[in-house]
Amino acid sequence: VFMGRLRKKIGNDRIETVRGLGYRLKPLHDEVDSL
């Protein structure tokens, strides 16, 4: 339930499910370009 609500707020494409571990946030495209 918590992850579903979080996905609605920040978007499905930002949260990645890592099987056996949990969840991981993907960086925004702007964050990757600035590195």
Coordinates of N, CA and C in Angstrom, one line a residue:
V1 N 0.8 -1.2 0.0 CA 0.0 0.0 0.0 C 0.9 1.2 0.0
F2 N 1.9 1.3 0.8 CA 2.8 2.4 0.9 C 3.4 2.7 -0.4
M3 N 4.0 1.7 -1.1 CA 4.7 1.9 -2.3 C 3.7 2.3 -3.4
G4 N 2.5 1.8 -3.4 CA 1.5 2.2 -4.4 C 1.2 3.7 -4.3
R5 N 1.0 4.2 -3.1 CA 0.8 5.6 -2.8 C 1.9 6.5 -3.2
L6 N 3.1 6.0 -2.9 CA 4.3 6.7 -3.3 C 4.5 6.8 -4.8
R7 N 4.2 5.7 -5.5 CA 4.3 5.7 -7.0 C 3.3 6.7 -7.6
K8 N 2.1 6.9 -7.0 CA 1.2 7.8 -7.5 C 1.7 9.3 -7.3
K9 N 2.4 9.5 -6.3 CA 2.9 10.9 -6.0 C 4.1 11.2 -6.8
I10 N 5.1 10.3 -7.0 CA 6.3 10.7 -7.7 C 6.5 10.0 -9.0
G11 N 5.6 9.1 -9.4 CA 5.6 8.5 -10.7 C 6.1 7.0 -10.7
N12 N 5.5 6.2 -11.5 CA 5.9 4.8 -11.6 C 7.4 4.6 -12.1
D13 N 7.8 5.5 -13.0 CA 9.1 5.4 -13.6 C 10.3 5.7 -12.6
R14 N 10.0 6.3 -11.5 CA 11.0 6.7 -10.5 C 11.4 5.5 -9.6
I15 N 10.4 4.6 -9.4 CA 10.6 3.5 -8.4 C 10.9 2.2 -9.1
E16 N 12.0 1.5 -8.8 CA 12.3 0.3 -9.4 C 12.2 -0.8 -8.4
T17 N 11.6 -1.9 -8.7 CA 11.5 -3.1 -7.8 C 12.7 -4.0 -8.0
V18 N 13.4 -4.2 -7.0 CA 14.6 -5.1 -7.0 C 14.2 -6.4 -6.4
R19 N 14.1 -7.4 -7.1 CA 13.6 -8.7 -6.6 C 14.6 -9.3 -5.6
G20 N 14.0 -9.6 -4.4 CA 14.8 -10.2 -3.3 C 15.4 -9.1 -2.4
L21 N 15.4 -7.9 -2.8 CA 15.9 -6.8 -2.0 C 14.9 -5.8 -1.6
G22 N 14.1 -5.3 -2.5 CA 13.1 -4.3 -2.1 C 12.9 -3.3 -3.3
Y23 N 13.1 -2.0 -3.0 CA 12.9 -1.0 -4.0 C 14.0 -0.1 -4.1
R24 N 14.2 0.6 -5.2 CA 15.2 1.5 -5.5 C 14.7 2.7 -6.2
L25 N 15.1 3.9 -5.9 CA 14.7 5.1 -6.6 C 15.7 5.3 -7.8
K26 N 15.1 5.6 -8.9 CA 16.0 5.9 -10.1 C 16.2 7.4 -10.1
P27 N 17.4 7.9 -10.5 CA 17.6 9.3 -10.6 C 16.8 9.9 -11.7
L28 N 16.5 11.2 -11.5 CA 15.9 12.0 -12.6 C 16.9 12.1 -13.8
H29 N 16.4 12.4 -15.0 CA 17.3 12.6 -16.1 C 18.2 13.8 -15.9
D30 N 17.8 14.8 -15.2 CA 18.6 16.0 -15.0 C 19.7 15.7 -14.0
E31 N 19.5 14.8 -13.0 CA 20.5 14.5 -12.1 C 21.6 13.7 -12.8
V32 N 21.3 12.8 -13.7 CA 22.3 12.0 -14.4 C 23.1 12.9 -15.3
D33 N 22.5 13.8 -16.0 CA 23.2 14.7 -16.9 C 24.2 15.6 -16.2
S34 N 23.9 16.0 -15.0 CA 24.8 17.0 -14.3 C 26.0 16.3 -13.7
L35 N 26.1 15.0 -13.7 CA 27.2 14.3 -13.1 C 28.3 14.3 -14.0

